[in-house]
Short mmCIF file of C-alpha atoms and ligand atoms in Angstrom, two decimals:
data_model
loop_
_atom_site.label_atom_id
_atom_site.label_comp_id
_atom_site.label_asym_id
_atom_site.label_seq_id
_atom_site.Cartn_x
_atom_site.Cartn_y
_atom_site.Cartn_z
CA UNK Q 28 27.95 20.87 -11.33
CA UNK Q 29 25.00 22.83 -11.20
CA UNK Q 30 22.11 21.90 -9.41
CA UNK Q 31 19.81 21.80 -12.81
CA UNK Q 32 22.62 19.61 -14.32
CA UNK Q 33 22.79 17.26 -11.37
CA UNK Q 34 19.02 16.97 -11.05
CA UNK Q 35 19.13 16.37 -15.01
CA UNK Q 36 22.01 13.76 -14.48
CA UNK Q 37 19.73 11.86 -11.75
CA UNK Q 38 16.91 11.95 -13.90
CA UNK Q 39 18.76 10.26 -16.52
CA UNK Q 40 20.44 7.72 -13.81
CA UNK Q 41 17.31 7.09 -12.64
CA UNK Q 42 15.48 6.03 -15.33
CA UNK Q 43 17.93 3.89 -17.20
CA UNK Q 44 17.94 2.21 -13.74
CA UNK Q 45 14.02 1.62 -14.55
CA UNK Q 46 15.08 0.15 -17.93
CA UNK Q 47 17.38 -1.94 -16.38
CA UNK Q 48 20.43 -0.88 -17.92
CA UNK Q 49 22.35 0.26 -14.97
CA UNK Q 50 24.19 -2.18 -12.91
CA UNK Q 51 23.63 -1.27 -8.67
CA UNK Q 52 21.33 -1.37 -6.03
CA UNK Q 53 17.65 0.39 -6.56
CA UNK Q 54 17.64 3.53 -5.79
CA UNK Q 55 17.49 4.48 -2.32
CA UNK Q 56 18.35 1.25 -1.12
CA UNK Q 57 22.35 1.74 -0.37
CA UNK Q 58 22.90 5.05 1.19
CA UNK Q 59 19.51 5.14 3.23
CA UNK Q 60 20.02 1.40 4.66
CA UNK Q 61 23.62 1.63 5.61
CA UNK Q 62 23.52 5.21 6.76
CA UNK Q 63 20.20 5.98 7.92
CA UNK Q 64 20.52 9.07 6.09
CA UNK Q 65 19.48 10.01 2.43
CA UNK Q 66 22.45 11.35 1.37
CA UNK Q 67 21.57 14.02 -1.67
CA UNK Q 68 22.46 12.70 -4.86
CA UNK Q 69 20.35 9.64 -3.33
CA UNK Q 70 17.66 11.71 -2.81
CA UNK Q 71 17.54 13.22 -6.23
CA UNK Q 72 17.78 9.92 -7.70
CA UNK Q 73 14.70 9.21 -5.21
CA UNK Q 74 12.42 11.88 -6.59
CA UNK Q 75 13.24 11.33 -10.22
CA UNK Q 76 12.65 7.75 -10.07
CA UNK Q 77 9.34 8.84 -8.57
CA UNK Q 78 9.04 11.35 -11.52
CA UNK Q 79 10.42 9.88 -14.81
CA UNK Q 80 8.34 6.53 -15.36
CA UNK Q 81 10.28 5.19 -18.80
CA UNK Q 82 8.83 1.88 -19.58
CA UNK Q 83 5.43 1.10 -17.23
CA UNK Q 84 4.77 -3.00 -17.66
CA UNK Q 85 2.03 -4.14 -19.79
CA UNK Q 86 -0.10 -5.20 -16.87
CA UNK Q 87 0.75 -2.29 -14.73
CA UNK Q 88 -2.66 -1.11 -12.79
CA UNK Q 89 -5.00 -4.70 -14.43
CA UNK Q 90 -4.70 -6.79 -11.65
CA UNK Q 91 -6.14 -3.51 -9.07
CA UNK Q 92 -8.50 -2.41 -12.06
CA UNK Q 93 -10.01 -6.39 -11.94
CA UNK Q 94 -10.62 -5.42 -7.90
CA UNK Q 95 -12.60 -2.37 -8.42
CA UNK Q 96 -15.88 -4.41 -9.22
CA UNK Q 97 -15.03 -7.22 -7.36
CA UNK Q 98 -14.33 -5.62 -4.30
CA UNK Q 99 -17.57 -3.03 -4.77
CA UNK Q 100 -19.96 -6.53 -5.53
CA UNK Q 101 -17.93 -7.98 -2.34
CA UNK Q 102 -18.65 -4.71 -0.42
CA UNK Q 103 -22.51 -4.64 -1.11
CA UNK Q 104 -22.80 -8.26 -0.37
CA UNK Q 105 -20.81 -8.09 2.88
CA UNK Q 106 -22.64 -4.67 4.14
CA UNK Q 107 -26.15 -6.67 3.09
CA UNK Q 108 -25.53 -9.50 5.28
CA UNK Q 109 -24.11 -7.68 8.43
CA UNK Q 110 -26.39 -8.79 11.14
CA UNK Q 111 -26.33 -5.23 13.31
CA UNK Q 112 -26.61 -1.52 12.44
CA UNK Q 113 -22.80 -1.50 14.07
CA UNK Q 114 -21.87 -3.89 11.49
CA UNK Q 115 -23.15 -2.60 8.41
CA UNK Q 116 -21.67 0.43 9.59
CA UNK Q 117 -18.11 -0.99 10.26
CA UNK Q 118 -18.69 -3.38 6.89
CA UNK Q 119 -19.23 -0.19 5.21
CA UNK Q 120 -16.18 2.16 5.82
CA UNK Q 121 -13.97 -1.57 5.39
CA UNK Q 122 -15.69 -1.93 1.87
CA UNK Q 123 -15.14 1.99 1.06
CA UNK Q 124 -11.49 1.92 2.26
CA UNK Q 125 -11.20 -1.47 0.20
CA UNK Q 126 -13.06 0.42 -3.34
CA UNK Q 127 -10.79 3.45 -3.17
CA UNK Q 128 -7.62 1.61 -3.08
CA UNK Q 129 -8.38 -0.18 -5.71
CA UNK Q 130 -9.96 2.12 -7.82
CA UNK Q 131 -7.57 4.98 -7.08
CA UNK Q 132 -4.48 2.52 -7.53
CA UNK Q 133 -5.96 1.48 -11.08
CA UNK Q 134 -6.70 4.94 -12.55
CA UNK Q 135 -3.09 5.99 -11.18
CA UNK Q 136 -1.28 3.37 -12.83
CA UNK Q 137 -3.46 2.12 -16.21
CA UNK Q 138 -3.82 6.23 -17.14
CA UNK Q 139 -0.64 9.01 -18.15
CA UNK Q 140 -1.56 12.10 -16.53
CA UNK Q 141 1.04 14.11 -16.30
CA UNK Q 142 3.59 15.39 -13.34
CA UNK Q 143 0.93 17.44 -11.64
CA UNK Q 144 -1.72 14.43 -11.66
CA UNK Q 145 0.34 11.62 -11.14
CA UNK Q 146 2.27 13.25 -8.05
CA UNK Q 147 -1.55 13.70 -6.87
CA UNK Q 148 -2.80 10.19 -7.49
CA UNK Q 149 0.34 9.03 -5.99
CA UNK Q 150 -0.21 10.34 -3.12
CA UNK Q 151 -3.70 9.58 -3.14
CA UNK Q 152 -2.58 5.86 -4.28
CA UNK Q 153 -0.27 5.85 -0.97
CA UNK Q 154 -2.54 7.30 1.61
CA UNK Q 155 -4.99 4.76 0.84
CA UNK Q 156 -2.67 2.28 1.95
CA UNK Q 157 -3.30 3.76 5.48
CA UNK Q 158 -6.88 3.79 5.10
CA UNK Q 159 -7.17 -0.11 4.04
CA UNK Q 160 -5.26 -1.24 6.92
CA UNK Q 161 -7.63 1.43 9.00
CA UNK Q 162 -10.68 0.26 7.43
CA UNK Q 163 -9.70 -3.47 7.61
CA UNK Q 164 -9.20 -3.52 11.50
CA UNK Q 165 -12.64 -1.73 12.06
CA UNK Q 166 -14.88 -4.92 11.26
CA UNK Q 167 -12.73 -6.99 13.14
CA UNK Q 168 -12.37 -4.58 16.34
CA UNK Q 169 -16.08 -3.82 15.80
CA UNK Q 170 -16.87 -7.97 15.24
CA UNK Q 171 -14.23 -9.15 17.89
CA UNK Q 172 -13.55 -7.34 20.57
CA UNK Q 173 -15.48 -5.83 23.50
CA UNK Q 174 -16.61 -2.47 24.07
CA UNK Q 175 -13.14 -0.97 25.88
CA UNK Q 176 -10.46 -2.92 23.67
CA UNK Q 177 -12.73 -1.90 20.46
CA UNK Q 178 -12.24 1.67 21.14
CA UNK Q 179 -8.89 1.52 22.10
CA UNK Q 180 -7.48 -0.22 18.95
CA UNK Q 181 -10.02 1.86 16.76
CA UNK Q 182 -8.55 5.35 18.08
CA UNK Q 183 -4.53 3.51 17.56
CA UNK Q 184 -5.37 2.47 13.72
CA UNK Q 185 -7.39 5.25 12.74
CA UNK Q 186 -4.92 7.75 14.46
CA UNK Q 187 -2.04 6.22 12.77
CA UNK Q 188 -3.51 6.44 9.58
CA UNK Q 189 -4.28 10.22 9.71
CA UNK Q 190 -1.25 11.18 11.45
CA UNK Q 191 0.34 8.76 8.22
CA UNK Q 192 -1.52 10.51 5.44
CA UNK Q 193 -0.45 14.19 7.24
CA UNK Q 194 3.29 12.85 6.81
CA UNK Q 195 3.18 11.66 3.27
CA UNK Q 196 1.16 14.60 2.10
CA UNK Q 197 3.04 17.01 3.94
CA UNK Q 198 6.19 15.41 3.31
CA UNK Q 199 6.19 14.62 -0.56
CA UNK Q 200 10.03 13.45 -0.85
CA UNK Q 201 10.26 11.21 1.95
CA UNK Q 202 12.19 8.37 1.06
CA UNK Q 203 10.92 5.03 0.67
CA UNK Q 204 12.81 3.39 3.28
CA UNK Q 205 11.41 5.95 5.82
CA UNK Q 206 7.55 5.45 4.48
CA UNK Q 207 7.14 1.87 3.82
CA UNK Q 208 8.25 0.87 7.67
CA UNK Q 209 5.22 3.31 8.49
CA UNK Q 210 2.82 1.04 7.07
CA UNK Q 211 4.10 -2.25 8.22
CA UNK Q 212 4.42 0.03 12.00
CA UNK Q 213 0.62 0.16 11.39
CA UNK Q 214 -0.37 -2.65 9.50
CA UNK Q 215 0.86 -4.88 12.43
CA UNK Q 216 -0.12 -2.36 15.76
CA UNK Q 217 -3.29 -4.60 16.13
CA UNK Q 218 -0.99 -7.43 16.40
CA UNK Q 219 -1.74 -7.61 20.58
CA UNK Q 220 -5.15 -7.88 19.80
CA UNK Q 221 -4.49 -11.65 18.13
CA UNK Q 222 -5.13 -13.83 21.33
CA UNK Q 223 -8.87 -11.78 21.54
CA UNK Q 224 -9.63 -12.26 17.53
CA UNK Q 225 -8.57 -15.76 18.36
CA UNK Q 226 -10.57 -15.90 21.15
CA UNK Q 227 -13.83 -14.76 19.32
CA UNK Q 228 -13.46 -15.30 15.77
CA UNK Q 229 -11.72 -18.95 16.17
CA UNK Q 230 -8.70 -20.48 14.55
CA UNK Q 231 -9.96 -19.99 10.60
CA UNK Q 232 -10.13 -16.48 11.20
CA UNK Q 233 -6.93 -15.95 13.34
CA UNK Q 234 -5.08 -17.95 10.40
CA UNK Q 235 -6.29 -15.62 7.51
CA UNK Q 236 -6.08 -12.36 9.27
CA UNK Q 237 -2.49 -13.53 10.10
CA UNK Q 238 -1.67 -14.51 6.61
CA UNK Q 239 -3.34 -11.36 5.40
CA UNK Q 240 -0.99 -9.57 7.12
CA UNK Q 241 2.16 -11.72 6.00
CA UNK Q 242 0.77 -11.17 2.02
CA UNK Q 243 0.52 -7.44 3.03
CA UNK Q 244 3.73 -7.34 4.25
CA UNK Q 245 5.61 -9.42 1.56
CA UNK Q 246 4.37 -6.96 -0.59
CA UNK Q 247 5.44 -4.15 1.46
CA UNK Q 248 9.00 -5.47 0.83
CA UNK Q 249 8.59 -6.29 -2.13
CA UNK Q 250 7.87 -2.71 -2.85
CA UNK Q 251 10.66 -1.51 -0.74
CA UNK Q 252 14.00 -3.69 -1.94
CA UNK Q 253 11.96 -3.57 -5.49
CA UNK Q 254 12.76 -7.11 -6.22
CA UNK Q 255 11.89 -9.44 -7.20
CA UNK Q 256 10.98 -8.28 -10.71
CA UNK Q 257 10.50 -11.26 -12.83
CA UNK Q 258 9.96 -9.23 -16.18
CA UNK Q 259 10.20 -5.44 -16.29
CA UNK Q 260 8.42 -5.54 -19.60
CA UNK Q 261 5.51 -6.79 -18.64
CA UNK Q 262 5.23 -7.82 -14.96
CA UNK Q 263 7.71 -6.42 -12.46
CA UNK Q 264 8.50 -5.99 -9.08
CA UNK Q 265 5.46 -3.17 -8.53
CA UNK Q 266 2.73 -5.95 -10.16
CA UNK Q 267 4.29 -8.49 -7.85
CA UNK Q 268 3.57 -5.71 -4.90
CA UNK Q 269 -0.19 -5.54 -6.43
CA UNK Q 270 -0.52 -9.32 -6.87
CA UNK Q 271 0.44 -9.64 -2.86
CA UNK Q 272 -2.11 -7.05 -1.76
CA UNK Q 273 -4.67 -8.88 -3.70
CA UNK Q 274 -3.86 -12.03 -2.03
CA UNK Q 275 -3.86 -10.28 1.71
CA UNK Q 276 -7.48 -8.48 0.52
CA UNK Q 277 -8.62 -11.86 -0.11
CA UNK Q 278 -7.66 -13.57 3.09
CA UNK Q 279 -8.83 -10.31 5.49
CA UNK Q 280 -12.23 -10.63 3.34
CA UNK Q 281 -13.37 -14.12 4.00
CA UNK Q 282 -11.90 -13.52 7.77
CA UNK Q 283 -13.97 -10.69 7.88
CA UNK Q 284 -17.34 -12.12 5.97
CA UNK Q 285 -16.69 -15.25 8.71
CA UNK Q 286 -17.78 -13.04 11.58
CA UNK Q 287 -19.91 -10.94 9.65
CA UNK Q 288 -22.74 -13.67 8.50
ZN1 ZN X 8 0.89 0.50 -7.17
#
């Protein structure tokens, strides 16, 4: 077979997979978790599940397009009632990260642009997902944590999320099962830095930055095994994934307004 002819043949595999027609595993799940390796054909199937886009739910991209005002009103309010310059400034790049995922994630998925533009807001859409958990640990490590450890854990997380970006952009096929563990592997580096949030912020906040992180990270998997994907028509695995991150943006927002006013 010819390499057109078995791209063409994945293509088609892949996206009566996405109408749920074919029987089997989601793609990328079998050979990459058993092997470790993305075997070709797996691969292929990969990229055109990531290219051919058959049937997109009904509420694809609503539930993120509902958080682009409500996290930009949140935003203003929580940069207008941090107490020091340091603050508003740390409020500020949390609240920008927060906008741009959202509004990036709901022009990417309620709009058709075509391969060229939806390979770009993809990756846009992805590498925001570094910059959220960035942007969401500088309040706290600003808020929290004393001069030394604030540094420390703001060079890991911001690091991490430009040496994350660099892979994803300049790696456009990676597989998801290499990616996703990337942003779990960041979303939970602060995770040493518990006992001092505890320490400073109290119990409330330790509890919702923790369960922040477990709604992120539900999601993540979620995302990953792409189940579970109660109706395909209209709300599937991917609005479950959105519904998640909602819930963790919620719980890291009141955390964060707690020791912000
Ligand atoms: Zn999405």
């Amino acid at each position: 077979m010819s390499r057109d002819a078995a791209e063409a043949e994945c293509i088609y595999v892949a996206s009566r997979r996405r109408e749920g027609r074919e029987d089997g595993p989601p793609a990328g799940s079998r050979d990459d978790q058993t092997t470790g390796n993305a075997h070709p054909v797996a691969a292929l199937v990969e990229r055109a599940t990531d290219l051919v886009e058959p049937i997109k739910p009904q509420l694809r991209g609503w539930l993120h397009a509902g958080m682009v005002p409500a996290s930009l009103i949140a935003g203003i309010v929580l940069i207008c009632l941090a107490r020091t310059p340091q603050a508003v400034v740390a409020c500020a790049v949390y609240s920008v990260t927060a906008w741009m995922l959202f509004a990036t994630s709901a022009i990417y998925h309620r709009g058709t642009w075509g391969p060229l533009g939806e390979a770009l807001l993809r990756r846009l859409d992805h590498a925001n997902i570094f910059l959220i958990i960035a942007g969401t640990c500088t309040p706290l490590a600003v808020l929290l944590l004393p001069p030394g450890q604030r540094s420390v854990l703001l060079w890991i997380v911001w690091a991490g999320a430009l040496a994350g970006i660099a892979f994803r952009v300049l790696w456009v096929g990676a597989p998801r099962w290499l990616y996703t563990p990337c942003y779990l592997a960041l979303g939970w580096a602060p995770v040493r830095y518990l006992p001092d949030f505890l320490h400073a912020g109290g119990a409330a906040v330790l509890t919702l930055i923790v369960v922040g992180g477990l709604l992120y990270s539900a999601g993540a998997v979620v995302y990953a095994l792409k189940r579970p994907d109660p109706s395909p028509q209209w709300f599937g695995f991917h609005e479950v994934f959105h519904a998640l991150t909602v819930a963790a943006f919620t719980a890291h927002y009141i955390a964060i307004s707690l020791v912000t006013y």
